[in-house]
XYZ file of C-alpha atoms in Angstrom:
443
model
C -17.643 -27.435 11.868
C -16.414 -29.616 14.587
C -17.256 -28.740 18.577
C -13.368 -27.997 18.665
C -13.250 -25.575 15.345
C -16.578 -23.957 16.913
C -14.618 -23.523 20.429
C -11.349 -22.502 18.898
C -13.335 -19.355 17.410
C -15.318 -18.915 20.413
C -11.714 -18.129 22.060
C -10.525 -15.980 19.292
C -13.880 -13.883 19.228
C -13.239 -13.618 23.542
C -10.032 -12.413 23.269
C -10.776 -10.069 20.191
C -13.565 -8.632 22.566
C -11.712 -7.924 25.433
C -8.962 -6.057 23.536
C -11.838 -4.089 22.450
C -13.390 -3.264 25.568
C -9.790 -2.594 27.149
C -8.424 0.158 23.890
C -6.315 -2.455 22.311
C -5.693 -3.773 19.007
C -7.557 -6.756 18.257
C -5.824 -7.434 14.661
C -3.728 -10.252 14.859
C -3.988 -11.557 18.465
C -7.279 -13.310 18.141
C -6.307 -15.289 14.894
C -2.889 -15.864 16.335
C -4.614 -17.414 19.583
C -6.266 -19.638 16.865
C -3.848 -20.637 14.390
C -1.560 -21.817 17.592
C -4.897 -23.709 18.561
C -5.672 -25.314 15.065
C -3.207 -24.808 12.193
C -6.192 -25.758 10.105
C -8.227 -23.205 11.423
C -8.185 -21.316 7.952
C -9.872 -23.811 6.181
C -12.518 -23.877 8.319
C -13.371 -20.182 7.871
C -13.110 -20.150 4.241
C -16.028 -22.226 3.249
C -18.061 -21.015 0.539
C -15.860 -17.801 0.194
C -14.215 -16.239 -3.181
C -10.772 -15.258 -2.139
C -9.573 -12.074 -3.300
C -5.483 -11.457 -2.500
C -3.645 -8.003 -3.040
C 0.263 -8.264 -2.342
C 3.165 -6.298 -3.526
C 5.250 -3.858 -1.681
C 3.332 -0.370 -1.533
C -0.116 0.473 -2.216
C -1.854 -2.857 -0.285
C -3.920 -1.226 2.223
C -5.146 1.163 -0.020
C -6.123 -1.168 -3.076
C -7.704 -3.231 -1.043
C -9.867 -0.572 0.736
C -10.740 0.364 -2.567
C -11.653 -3.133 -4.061
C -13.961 -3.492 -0.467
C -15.573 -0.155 -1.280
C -16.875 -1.099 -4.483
C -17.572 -4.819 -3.794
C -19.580 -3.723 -0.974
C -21.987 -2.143 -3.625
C -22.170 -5.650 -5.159
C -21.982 -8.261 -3.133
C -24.028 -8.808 0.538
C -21.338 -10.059 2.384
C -17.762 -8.601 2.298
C -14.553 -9.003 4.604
C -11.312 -7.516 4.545
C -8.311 -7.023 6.733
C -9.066 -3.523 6.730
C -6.349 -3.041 9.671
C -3.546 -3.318 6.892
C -2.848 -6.608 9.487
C -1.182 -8.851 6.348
C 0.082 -11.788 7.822
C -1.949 -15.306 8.821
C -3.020 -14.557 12.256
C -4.340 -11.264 10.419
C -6.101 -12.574 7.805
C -7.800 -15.476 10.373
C -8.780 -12.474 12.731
C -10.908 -10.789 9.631
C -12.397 -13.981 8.747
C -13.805 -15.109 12.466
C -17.240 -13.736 11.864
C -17.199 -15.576 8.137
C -20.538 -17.966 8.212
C -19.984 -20.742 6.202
C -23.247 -20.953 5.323
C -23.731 -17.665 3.236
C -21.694 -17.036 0.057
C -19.238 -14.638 0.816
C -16.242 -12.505 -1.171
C -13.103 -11.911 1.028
C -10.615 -9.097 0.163
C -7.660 -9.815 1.716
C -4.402 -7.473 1.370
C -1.389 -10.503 2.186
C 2.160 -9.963 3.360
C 4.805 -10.569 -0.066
C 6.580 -12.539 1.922
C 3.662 -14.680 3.581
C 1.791 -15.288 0.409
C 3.536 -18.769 -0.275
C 2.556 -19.233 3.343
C -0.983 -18.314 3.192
C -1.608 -19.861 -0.223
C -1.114 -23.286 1.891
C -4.333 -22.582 3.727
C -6.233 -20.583 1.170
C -6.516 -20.581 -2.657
C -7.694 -17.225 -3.910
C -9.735 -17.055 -7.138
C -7.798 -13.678 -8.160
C -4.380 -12.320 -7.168
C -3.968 -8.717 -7.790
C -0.189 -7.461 -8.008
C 0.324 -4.513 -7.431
C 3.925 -3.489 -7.516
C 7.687 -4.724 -6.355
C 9.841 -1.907 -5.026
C 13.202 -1.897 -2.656
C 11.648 -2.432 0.775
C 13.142 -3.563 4.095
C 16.805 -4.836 2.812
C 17.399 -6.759 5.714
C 13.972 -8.994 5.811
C 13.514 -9.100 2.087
C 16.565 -8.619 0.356
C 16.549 -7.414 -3.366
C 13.542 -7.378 -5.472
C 14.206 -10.056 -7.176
C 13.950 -12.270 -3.973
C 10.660 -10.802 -3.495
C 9.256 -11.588 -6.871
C 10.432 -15.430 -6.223
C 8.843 -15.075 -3.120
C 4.797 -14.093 -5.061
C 5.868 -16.926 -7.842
C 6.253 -19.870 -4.869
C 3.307 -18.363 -3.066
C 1.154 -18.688 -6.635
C 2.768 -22.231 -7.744
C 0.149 -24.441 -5.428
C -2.905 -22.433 -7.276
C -5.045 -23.718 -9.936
C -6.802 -21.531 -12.036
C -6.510 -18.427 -10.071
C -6.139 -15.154 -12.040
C -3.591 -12.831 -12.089
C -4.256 -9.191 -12.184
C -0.856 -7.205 -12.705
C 0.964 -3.952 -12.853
C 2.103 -3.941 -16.470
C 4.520 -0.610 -16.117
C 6.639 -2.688 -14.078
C 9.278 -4.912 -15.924
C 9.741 -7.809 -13.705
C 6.003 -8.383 -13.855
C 6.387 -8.852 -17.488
C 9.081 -11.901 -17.231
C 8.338 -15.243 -18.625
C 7.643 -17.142 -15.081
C 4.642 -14.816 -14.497
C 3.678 -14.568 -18.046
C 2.845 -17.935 -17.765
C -0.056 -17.557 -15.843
C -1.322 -15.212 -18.589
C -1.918 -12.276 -16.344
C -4.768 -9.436 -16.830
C -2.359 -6.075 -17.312
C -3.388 -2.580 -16.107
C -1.211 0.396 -16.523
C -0.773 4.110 -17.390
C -0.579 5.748 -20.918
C -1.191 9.079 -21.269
C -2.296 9.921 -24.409
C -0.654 13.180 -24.643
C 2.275 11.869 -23.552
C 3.668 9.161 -25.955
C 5.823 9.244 -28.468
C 6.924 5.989 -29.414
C 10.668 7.038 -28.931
C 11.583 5.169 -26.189
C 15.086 7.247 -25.386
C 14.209 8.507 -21.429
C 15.707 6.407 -18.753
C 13.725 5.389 -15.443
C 13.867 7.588 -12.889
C 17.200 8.061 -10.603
C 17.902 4.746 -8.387
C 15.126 2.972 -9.745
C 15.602 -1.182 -9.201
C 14.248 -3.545 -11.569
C 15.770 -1.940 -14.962
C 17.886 -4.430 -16.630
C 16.419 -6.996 -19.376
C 15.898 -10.086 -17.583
C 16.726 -11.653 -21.776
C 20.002 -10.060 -22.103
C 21.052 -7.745 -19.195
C 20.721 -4.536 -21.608
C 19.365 -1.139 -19.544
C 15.713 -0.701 -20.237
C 14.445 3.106 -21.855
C 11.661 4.186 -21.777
C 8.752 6.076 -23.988
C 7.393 7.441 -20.738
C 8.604 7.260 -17.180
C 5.422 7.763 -14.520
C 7.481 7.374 -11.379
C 10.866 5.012 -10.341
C 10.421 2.241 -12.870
C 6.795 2.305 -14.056
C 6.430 2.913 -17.470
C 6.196 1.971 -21.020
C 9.365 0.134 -21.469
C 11.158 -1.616 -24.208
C 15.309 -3.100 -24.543
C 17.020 -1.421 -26.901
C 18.866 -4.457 -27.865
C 15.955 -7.697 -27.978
C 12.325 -8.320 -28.111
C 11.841 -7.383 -24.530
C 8.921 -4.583 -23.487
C 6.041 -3.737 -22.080
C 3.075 -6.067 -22.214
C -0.201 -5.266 -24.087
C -2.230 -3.886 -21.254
C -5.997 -4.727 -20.951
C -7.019 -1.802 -18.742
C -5.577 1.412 -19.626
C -5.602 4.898 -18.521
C -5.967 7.123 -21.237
C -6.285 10.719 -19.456
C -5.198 12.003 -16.149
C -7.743 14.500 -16.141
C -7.192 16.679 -12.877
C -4.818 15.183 -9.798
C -4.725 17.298 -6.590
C -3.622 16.664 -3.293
C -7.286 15.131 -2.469
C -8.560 14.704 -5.413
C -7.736 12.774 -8.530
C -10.771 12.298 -12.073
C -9.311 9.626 -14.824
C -10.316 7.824 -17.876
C -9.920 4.385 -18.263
C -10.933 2.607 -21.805
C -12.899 5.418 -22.719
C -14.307 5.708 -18.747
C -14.284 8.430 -16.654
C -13.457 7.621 -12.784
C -12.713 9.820 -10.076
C -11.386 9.376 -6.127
C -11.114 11.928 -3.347
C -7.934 10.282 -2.743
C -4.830 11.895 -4.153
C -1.704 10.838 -5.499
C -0.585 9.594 -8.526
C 0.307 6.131 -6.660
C -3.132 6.161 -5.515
C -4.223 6.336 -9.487
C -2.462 3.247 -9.584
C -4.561 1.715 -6.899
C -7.829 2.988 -8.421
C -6.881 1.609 -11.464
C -5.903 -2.363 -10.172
C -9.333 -2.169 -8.359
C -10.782 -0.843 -11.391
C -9.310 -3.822 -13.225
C -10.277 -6.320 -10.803
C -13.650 -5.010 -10.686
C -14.351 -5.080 -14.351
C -12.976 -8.797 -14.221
C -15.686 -10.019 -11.757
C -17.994 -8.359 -14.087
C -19.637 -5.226 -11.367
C -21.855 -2.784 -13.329
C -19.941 0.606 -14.110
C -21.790 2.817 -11.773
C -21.183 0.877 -8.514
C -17.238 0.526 -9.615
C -17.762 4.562 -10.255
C -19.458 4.994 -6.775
C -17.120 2.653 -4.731
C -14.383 4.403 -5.661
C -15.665 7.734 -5.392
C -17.053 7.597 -2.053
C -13.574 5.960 -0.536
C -12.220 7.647 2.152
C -8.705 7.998 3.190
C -7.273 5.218 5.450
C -5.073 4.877 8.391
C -1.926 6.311 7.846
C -2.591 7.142 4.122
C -3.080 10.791 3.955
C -4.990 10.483 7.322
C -6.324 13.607 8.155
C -7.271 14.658 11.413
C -7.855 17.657 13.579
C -5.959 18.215 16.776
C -5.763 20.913 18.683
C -7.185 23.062 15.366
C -4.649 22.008 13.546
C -4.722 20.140 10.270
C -2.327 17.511 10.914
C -1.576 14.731 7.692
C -0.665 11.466 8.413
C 1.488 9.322 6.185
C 3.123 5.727 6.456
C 6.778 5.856 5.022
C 8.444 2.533 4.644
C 10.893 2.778 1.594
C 11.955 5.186 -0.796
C 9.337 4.779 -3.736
C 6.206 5.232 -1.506
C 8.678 8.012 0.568
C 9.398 10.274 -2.841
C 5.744 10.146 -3.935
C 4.323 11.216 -0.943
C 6.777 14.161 -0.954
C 5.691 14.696 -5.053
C 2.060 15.245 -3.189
C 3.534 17.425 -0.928
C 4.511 19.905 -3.037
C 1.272 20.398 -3.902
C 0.725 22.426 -1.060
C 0.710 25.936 -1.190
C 0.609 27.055 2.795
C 3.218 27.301 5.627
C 3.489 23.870 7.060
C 5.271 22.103 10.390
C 7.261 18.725 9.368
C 7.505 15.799 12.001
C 9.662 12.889 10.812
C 9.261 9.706 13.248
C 11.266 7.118 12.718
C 11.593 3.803 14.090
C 13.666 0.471 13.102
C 11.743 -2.775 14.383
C 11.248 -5.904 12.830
C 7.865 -4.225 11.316
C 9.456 -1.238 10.070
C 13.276 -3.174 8.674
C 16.367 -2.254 10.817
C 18.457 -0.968 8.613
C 17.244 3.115 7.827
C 19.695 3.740 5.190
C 16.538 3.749 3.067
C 16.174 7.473 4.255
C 19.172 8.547 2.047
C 17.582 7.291 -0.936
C 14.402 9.385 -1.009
C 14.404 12.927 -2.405
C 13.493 15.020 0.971
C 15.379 17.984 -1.031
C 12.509 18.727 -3.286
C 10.352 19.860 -0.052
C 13.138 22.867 0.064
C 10.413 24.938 -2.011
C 8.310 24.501 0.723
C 7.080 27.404 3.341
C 8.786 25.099 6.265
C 8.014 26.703 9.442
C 9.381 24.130 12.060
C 11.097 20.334 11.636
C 10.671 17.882 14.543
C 11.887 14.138 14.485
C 11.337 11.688 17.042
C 11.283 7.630 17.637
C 13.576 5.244 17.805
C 16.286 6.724 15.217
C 15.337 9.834 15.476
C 19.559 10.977 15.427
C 19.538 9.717 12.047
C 16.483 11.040 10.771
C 17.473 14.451 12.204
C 21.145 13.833 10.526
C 19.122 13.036 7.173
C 17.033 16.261 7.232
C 20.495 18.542 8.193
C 21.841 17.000 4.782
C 19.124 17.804 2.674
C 19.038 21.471 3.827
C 15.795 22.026 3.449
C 15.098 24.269 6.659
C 17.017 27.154 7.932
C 16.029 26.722 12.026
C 16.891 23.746 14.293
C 15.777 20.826 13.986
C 14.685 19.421 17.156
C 14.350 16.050 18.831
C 10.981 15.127 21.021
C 9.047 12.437 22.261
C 6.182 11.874 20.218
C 4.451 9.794 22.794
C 4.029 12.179 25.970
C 4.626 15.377 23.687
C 2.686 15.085 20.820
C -0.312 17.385 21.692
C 1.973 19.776 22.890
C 4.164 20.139 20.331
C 1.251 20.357 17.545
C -0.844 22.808 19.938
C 2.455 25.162 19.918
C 2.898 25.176 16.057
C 3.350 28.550 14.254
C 1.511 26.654 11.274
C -1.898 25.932 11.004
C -0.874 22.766 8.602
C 1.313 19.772 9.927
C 2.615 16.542 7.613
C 3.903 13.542 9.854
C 5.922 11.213 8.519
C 5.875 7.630 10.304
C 7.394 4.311 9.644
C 5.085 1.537 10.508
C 5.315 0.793 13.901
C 5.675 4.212 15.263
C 2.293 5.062 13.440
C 0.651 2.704 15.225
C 1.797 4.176 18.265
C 0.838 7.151 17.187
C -2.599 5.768 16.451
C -2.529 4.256 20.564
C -1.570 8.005 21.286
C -4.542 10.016 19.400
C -6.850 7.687 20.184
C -7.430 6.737 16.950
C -9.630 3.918 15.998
């Protein structure tokens, strides 16, 4: 390392220290203040390090924690952009304290859009893909601009290996085929039956043969368009999958106990997205070879991550925290919802930054109607839109009192102290949750 590389991170770590010491984020800022310093900087810190990348458009943050939980049990030294901070000046903040004279393993969840950008500085040993869904129209367009978006990003990489999500069709077409991808997926033993005559769920993108434009069906539909899928008219269909779950054995809202090839897992982390997390970790893991029991215990001790079914006491309330950025990760988070069975209070917070995408029409894709079963005792929207997420909620009728407009930032406390309910779900795009964080005093 050069005198200038070794000052260059002397600065970042400064900075990074007096956010600290001062209650700010100290995510991206440090590496930024680097990378402006030394566009190189990244090869510096990534001596003697196995690169580990997780992109796609939901499901990230928490694949990644989960892949850091259970290489920790492995491996001595282990960093991660735990902050869910995906872009380069991110990803050079989590590697500052990287010493290039140990080995090291870096788990790194990477923005879909930056990964041709960060594959310039970095070439990751494994890629793990874990999904392509409709997310922020006006920065990423459709989802096929996305998926050309991972291919350039993985075109300048030799030998890495691809770990995949092989209920989703585009993963399955030719141009990422030909990196002979690792598959994952879910079959439910109980539940095929070789017909292949559902359709994907309502809305669902990604559904036409990319051979010859014929509407995919389906032998099994687990949510939007993962499933096992086949054209009715040509060769087209789901890939053979190396890493399988067989049984869904219990899912609750905190809890979830699977087998996969004939191996029983389980996570206090509900969902049957987060199964889908588990189970690329669980892939990954296997791949790099990590005795069953410390894959078992990683993922079993995991514990729930900012703004992914937070929880967190305030006031003594129960309040739930969850990041909603698109309609996919929206309608499962409601599908865990409905698992509850007391009286809760609903705040919706909705922003429309760069971060979060501007355009909100997103909202009217998502199935808020299905919380109508719901013991709703108050609804509450706030942030930047907050007219349009109230307008939203009105539509789907799914509360018979007003729903009223606040300011999350100076009334938060208040408003939660004041609930009827002893239970309350929020709701927040991405840049109002870390706001929200600022707000709580979260770490």
């Amino acid at each position: 390392m050069s005198i200038k590389e070794n000052l260059i991170i002397k600065v970042a770590k400064l900075s990074r220290f007096l956010l600290k010491i001062t209650n700010h984020k100290a995510t991206s800022l440090p590496g930024k203040i680097a990378y402006n310093l030394d566009k190189d900087i990244l090869k510096t810190l990534s001596e003697n390090t196995k690169f580990i990348f997780v992109t796609g458009t939901n499901g990230k943050t928490m694949t990644t924690h989960f892949i850091s939980n259970i290489l920790r049990n492995h491996y001595n030294h282990v960093f991660t952009n735990d902050s869910g901070s995906n872009m380069i000046q991110g990803i050079i903040t989590s590697l500052l304290d990287n010493d290039k004279n140990e080995n090291t393993v870096a788990v790194l969840e990477v923005d879909e859009a930056n990964l041709v950008r960060v594959s310039k500085f970095l070439k990751p040993d494994y890629v793990v893909l874990t999904n392509i869904f409709r997310d922020q129209m006006d920065r990423f367009g459709e989802i096929y601009n996305v998926y050309k978006k991972i291919l350039s990003g993985l075109e300048d990489l030799d030998n890495v290996k691809i770990i995949a999500n092989g209920d989703l069709p585009i993963f399955s077409y030719d141009s990422l085929k030909n990196y002979k991808p690792i598959y994952y997926g879910i079959r439910e033993d109980n539940k095929i039956s070789n017909s292949y005559d559902l359709d994907a769920e309502f809305n669902s993108d990604g559904i036409l043969c990319p051979k010859c434009n014929s509407v995919l069906k389906y032998d099994l539909v687990n949510y939007s368009s993962l499933g096992d899928f086949s054209c009715p008219t040509c060769d087209f269909h789901s890939p053979k999958l190396d890493y399988r779950i067989n049984e869904i054995i219990n899912m609750e809202a905190n809890f979830s106990k699977f087998i996969v090839n004939g191996k029983e897992y389980e996570t206090q982390i509900g969902g049957f997205y987060n199964i889908y997390n588990a189970l690329s970790a669980i892939s990954l893991a296997n791949e790099l070879e990590i005795p069953y029991e410390k894959i078992y215990n990683g993922l079993k001790l995991q514990e729930h991550v900012f703004g992914r079914q937070e929880v967190i006491d305030i006031e003594g309330k129960e309040v739930v925290i969850n990041l909603v950025k698109n309609p996919t990760g929206l309608n499962q988070i409601i599908n865990l919802m409905l698992l509850e069975d007391k009286p809760i209070s609903l705040y919706c917070i909705l922003n429309d930054n760069y971060a979060d995408g501007k355009d909100v029409s997103w909202i009217y894709d998502s199935y808020y109607e299905k919380l109508k079963i719901l013991d709703i005792k108050s609804i509450k929207v706030s942030g930047i839109r907050k007219a349009d997420m109230k307008r939203r909620l009105e539509i789907a009728d799914i509360f018979d009192g007003e729903i009223k407009e606040f300011d999350y930032e100076e009334e938060i406390f208040e408003k939660i102290k004041n609930e009827s309910s002893d239970k309350i779900y929020i709701l927040s795009t991405y840049t109002a949750m870390l706001r929200l964080r600022e707000v709580l005093k979260l770490k």
